[in-house]
PDB file of C-alpha atoms in Angstrom:
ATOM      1  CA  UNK A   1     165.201  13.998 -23.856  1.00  0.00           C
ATOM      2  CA  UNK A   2     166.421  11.080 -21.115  1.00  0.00           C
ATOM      3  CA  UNK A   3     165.632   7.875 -22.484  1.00  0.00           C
ATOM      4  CA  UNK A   4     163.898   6.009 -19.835  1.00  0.00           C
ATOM      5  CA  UNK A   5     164.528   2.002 -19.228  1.00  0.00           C
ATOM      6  CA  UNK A   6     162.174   0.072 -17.664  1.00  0.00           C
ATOM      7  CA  UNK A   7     164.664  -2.708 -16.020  1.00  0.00           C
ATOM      8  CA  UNK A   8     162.832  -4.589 -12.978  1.00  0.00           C
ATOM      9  CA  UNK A   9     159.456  -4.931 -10.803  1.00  0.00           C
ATOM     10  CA  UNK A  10     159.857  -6.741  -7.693  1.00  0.00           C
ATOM     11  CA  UNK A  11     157.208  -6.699  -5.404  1.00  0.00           C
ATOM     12  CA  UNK A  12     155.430  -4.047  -6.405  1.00  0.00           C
ATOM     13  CA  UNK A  13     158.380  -1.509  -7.027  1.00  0.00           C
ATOM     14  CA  UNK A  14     159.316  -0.704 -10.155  1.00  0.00           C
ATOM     15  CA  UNK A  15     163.155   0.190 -10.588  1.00  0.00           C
ATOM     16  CA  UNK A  16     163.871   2.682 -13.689  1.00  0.00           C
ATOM     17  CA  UNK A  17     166.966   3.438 -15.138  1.00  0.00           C
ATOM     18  CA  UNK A  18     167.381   7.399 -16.342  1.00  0.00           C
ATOM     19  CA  UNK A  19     170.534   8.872 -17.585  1.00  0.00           C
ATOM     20  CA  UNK A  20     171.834   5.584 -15.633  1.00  0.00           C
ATOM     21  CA  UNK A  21     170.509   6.602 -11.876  1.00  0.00           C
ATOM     22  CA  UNK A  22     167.905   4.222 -10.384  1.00  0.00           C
ATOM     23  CA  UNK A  23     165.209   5.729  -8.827  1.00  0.00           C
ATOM     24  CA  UNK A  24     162.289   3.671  -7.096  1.00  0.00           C
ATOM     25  CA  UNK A  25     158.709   4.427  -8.355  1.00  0.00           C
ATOM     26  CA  UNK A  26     155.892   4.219  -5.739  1.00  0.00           C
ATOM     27  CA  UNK A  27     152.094   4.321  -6.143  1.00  0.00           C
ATOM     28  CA  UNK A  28     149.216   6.202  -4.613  1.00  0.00           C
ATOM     29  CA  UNK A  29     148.589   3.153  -2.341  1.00  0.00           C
ATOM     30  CA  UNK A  30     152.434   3.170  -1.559  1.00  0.00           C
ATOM     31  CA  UNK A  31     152.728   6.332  -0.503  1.00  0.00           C
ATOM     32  CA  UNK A  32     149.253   6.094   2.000  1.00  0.00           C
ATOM     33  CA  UNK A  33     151.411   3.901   3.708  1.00  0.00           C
ATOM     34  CA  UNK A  34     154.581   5.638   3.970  1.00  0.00           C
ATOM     35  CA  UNK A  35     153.624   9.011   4.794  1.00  0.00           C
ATOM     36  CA  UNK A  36     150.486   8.635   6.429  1.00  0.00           C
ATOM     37  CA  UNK A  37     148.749  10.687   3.932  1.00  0.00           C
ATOM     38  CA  UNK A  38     145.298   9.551   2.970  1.00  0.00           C
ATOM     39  CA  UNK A  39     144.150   9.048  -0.410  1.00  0.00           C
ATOM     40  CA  UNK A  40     142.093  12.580  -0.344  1.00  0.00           C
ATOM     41  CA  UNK A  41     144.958  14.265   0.953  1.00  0.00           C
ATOM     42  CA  UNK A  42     147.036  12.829  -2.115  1.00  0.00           C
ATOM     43  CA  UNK A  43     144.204  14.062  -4.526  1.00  0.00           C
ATOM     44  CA  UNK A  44     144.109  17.801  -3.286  1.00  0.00           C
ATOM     45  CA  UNK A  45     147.667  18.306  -2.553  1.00  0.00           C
ATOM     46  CA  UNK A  46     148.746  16.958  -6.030  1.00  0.00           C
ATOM     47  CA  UNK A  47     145.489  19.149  -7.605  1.00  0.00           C
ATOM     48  CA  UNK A  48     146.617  22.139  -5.292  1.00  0.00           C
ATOM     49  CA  UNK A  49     150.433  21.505  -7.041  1.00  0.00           C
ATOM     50  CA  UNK A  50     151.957  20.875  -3.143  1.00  0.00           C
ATOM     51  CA  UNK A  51     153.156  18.058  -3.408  1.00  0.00           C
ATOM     52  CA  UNK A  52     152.228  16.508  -7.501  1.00  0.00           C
ATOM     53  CA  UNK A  53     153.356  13.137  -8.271  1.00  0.00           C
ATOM     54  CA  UNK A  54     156.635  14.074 -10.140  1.00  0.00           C
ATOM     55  CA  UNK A  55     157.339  10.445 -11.847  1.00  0.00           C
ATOM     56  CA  UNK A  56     153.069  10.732 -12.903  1.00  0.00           C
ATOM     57  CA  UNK A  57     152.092  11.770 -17.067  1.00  0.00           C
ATOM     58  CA  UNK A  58     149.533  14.632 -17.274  1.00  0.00           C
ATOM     59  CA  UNK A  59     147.681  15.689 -14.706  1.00  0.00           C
ATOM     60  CA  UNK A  60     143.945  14.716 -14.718  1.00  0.00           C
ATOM     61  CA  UNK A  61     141.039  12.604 -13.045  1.00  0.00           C
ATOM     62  CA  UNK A  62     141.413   9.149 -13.345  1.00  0.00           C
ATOM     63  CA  UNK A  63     145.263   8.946 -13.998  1.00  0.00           C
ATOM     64  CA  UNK A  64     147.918   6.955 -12.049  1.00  0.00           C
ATOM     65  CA  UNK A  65     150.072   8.666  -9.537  1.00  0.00           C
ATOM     66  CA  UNK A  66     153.433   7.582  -9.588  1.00  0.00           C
ATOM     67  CA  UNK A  67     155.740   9.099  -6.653  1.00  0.00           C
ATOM     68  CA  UNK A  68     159.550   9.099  -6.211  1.00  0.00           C
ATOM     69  CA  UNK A  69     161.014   8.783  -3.120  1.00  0.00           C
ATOM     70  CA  UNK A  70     162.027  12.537  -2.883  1.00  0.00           C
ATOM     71  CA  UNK A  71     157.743  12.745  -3.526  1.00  0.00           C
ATOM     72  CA  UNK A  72     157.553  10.323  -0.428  1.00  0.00           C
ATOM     73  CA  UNK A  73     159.756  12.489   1.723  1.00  0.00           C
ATOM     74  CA  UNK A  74     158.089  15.472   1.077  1.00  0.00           C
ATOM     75  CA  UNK A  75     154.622  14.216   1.664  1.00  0.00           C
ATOM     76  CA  UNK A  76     155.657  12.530   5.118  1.00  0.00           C
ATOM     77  CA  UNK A  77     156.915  16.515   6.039  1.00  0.00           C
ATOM     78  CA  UNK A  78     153.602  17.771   4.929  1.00  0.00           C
ATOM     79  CA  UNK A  79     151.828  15.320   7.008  1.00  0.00           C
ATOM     80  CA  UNK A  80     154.125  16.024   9.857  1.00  0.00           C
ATOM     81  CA  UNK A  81     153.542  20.088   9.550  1.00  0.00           C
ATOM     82  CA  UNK A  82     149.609  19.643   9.247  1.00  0.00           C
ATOM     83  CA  UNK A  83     149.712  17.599  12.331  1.00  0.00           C
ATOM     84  CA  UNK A  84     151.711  20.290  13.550  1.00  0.00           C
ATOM     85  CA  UNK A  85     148.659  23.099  12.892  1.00  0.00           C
ATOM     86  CA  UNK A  86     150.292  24.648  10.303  1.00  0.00           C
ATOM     87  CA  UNK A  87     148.187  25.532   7.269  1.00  0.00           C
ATOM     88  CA  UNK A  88     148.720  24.221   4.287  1.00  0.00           C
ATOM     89  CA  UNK A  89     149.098  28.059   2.247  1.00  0.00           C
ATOM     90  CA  UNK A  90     151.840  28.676   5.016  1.00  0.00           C
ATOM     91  CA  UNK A  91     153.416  24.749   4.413  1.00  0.00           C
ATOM     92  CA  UNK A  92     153.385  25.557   0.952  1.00  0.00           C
ATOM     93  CA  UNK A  93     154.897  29.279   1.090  1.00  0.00           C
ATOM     94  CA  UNK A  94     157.315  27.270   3.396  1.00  0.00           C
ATOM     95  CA  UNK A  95     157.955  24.633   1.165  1.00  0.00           C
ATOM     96  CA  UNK A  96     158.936  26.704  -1.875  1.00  0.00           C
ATOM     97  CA  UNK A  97     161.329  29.121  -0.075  1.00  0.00           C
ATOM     98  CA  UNK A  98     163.136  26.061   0.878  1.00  0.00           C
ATOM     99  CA  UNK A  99     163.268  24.648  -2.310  1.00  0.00           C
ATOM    100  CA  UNK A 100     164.287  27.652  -3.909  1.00  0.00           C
ATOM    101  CA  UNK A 101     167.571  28.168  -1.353  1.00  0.00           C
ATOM    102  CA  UNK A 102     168.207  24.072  -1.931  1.00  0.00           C
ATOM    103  CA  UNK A 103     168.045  24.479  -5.483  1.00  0.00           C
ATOM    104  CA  UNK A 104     171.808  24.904  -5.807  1.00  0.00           C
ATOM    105  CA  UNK A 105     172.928  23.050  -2.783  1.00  0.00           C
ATOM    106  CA  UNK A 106     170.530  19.838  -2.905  1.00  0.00           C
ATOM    107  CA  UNK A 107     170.480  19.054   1.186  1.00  0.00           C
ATOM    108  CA  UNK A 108     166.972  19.324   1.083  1.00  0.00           C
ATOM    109  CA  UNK A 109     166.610  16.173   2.683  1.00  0.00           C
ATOM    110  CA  UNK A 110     168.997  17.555   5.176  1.00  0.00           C
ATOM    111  CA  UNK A 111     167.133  19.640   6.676  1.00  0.00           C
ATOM    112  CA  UNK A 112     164.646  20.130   9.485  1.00  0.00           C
ATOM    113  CA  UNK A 113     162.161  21.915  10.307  1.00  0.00           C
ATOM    114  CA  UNK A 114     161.165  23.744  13.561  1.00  0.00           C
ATOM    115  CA  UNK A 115     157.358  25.185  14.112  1.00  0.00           C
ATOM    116  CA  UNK A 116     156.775  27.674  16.758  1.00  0.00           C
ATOM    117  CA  UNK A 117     153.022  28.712  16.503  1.00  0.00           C
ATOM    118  CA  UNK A 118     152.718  29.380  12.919  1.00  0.00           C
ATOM    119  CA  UNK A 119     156.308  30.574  12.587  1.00  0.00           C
ATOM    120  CA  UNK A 120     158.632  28.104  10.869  1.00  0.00           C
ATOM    121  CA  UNK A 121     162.154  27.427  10.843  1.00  0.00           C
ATOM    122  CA  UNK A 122     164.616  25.655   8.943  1.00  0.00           C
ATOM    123  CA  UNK A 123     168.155  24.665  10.019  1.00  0.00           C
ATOM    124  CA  UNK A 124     170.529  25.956   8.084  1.00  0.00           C
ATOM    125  CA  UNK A 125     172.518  22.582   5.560  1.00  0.00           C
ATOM    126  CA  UNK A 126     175.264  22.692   8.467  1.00  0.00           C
ATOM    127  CA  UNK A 127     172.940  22.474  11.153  1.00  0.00           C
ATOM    128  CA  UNK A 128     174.538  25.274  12.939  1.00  0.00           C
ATOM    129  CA  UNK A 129     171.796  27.314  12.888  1.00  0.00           C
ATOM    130  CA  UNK A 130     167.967  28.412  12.305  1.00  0.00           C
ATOM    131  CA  UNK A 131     166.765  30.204   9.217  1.00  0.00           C
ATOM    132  CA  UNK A 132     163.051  32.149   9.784  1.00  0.00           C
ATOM    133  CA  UNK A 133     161.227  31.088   6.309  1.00  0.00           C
ATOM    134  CA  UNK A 134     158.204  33.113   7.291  1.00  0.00           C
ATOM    135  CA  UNK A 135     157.204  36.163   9.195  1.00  0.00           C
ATOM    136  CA  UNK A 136     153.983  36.077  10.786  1.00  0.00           C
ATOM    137  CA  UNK A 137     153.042  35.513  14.263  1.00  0.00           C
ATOM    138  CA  UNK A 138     150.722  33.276  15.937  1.00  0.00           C
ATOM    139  CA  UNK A 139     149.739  31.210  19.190  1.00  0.00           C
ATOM    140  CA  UNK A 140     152.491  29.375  20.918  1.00  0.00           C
ATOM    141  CA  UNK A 141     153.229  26.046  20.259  1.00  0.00           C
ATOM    142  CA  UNK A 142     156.534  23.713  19.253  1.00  0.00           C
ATOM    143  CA  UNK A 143     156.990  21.638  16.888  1.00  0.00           C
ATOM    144  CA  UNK A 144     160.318  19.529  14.951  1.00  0.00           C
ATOM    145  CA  UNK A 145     160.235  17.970  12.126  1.00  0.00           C
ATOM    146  CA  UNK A 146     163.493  16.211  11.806  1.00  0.00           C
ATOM    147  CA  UNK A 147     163.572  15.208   7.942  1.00  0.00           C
ATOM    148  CA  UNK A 148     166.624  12.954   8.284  1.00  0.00           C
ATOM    149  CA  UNK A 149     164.007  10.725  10.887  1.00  0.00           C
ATOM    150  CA  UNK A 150     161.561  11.030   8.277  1.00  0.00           C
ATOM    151  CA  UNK A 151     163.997   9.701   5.668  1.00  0.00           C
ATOM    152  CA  UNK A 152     164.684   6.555   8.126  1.00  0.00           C
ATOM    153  CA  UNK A 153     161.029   6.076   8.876  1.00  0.00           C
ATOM    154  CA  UNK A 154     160.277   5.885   4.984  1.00  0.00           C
ATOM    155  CA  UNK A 155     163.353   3.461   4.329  1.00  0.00           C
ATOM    156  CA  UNK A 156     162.123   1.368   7.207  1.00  0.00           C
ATOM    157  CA  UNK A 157     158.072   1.769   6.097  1.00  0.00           C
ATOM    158  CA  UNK A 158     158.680   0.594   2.826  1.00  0.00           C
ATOM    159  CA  UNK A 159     161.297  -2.084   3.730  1.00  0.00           C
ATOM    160  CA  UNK A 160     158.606  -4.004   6.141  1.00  0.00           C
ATOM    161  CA  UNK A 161     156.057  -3.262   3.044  1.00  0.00           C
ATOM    162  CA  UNK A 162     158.342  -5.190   0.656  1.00  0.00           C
ATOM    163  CA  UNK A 163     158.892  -7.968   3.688  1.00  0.00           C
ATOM    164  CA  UNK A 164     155.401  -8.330   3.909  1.00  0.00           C
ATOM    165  CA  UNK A 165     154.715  -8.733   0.174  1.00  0.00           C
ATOM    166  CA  UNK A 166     157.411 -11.366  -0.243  1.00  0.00           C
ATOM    167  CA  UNK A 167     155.915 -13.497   2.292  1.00  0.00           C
ATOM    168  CA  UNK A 168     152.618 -13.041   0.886  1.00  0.00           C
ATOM    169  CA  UNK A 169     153.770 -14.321  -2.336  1.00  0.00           C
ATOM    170  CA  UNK A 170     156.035 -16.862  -1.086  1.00  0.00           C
TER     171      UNK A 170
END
């Protein structure tokens, strides 16, 4: 078992060392404002096991969410997808294929996704090409999801949160 350090809170963020990586730890309230997400959406995705708050203890009514970054990332896709049209069964199904081919390789983050009706694609980690994660058909629409943008929108969301903190404390 990882020992786990708590080392600084500034602003709201907590910074945690494990196995010496720092990781940032964001709350329910946090993560409304980075993804976009509302607070319901939160509740049934992490009861639904979507998208659970990985850095949370056990599950129940009436605990804390805690959410790393990876957590953030993925909900902002999810958000992106529903907008999209795309159920959440077929984000899910979606969701899990990818993780299980990213397992080894760990570009998750990497990649993007493409929607056409209710058919979804992911780029392949060298971006040279488009994987089909599901087969079903549907109407015709289009739809990117560039993940690398949502990675830069979430660095940039929460650095104007912690801006706006500091000057409300200073």
């Amino acid at each position: 078992m990882s020992k786990i350090f708590l080392t600084n809170k500034h602003n709201g963020v907590v910074i945690i060392m494990v196995r010496e990586k720092e990781f940032s730890v964001f709350s329910s309230r946090d993560a409304i404002r980075v993804t976009g997400a509302t607070q319901r959406q939160l509740d049934y995705w992490d009861v639904l096991g979507l998208v659970p708050a990985s850095i949370s203890g056990n599950p129940g009514k009436g605990r804390a969410r805690r959410y790393s970054f990876r957590d953030l990332i993925k909900l902002r896709v999810v958000v992106t997808l529903r907008k999209a049209g795309l159920s959440l069964q077929r984000i899910r199904k979606a969701l899990k294929i990818v993780e299980k081919w990213d397992k080894k390789s760990g570009v998750w983050a990497k990649r993007n996704f493409v929607v056409m009706g209710t058919d979804i694609f992911v780029t392949t980690p060298d971006r040279q090409a488009l994987k089909k994660v599901l087969d079903d058909s549907g109407q015709l629409a289009f739809s990117v999801v560039f993940v690398g943008e949502v990675l830069r929108d979430a660095k940039e969301r929460i650095r104007l949160d912690v801006a706006k903190k500091q000057k409300a404390t200073a």
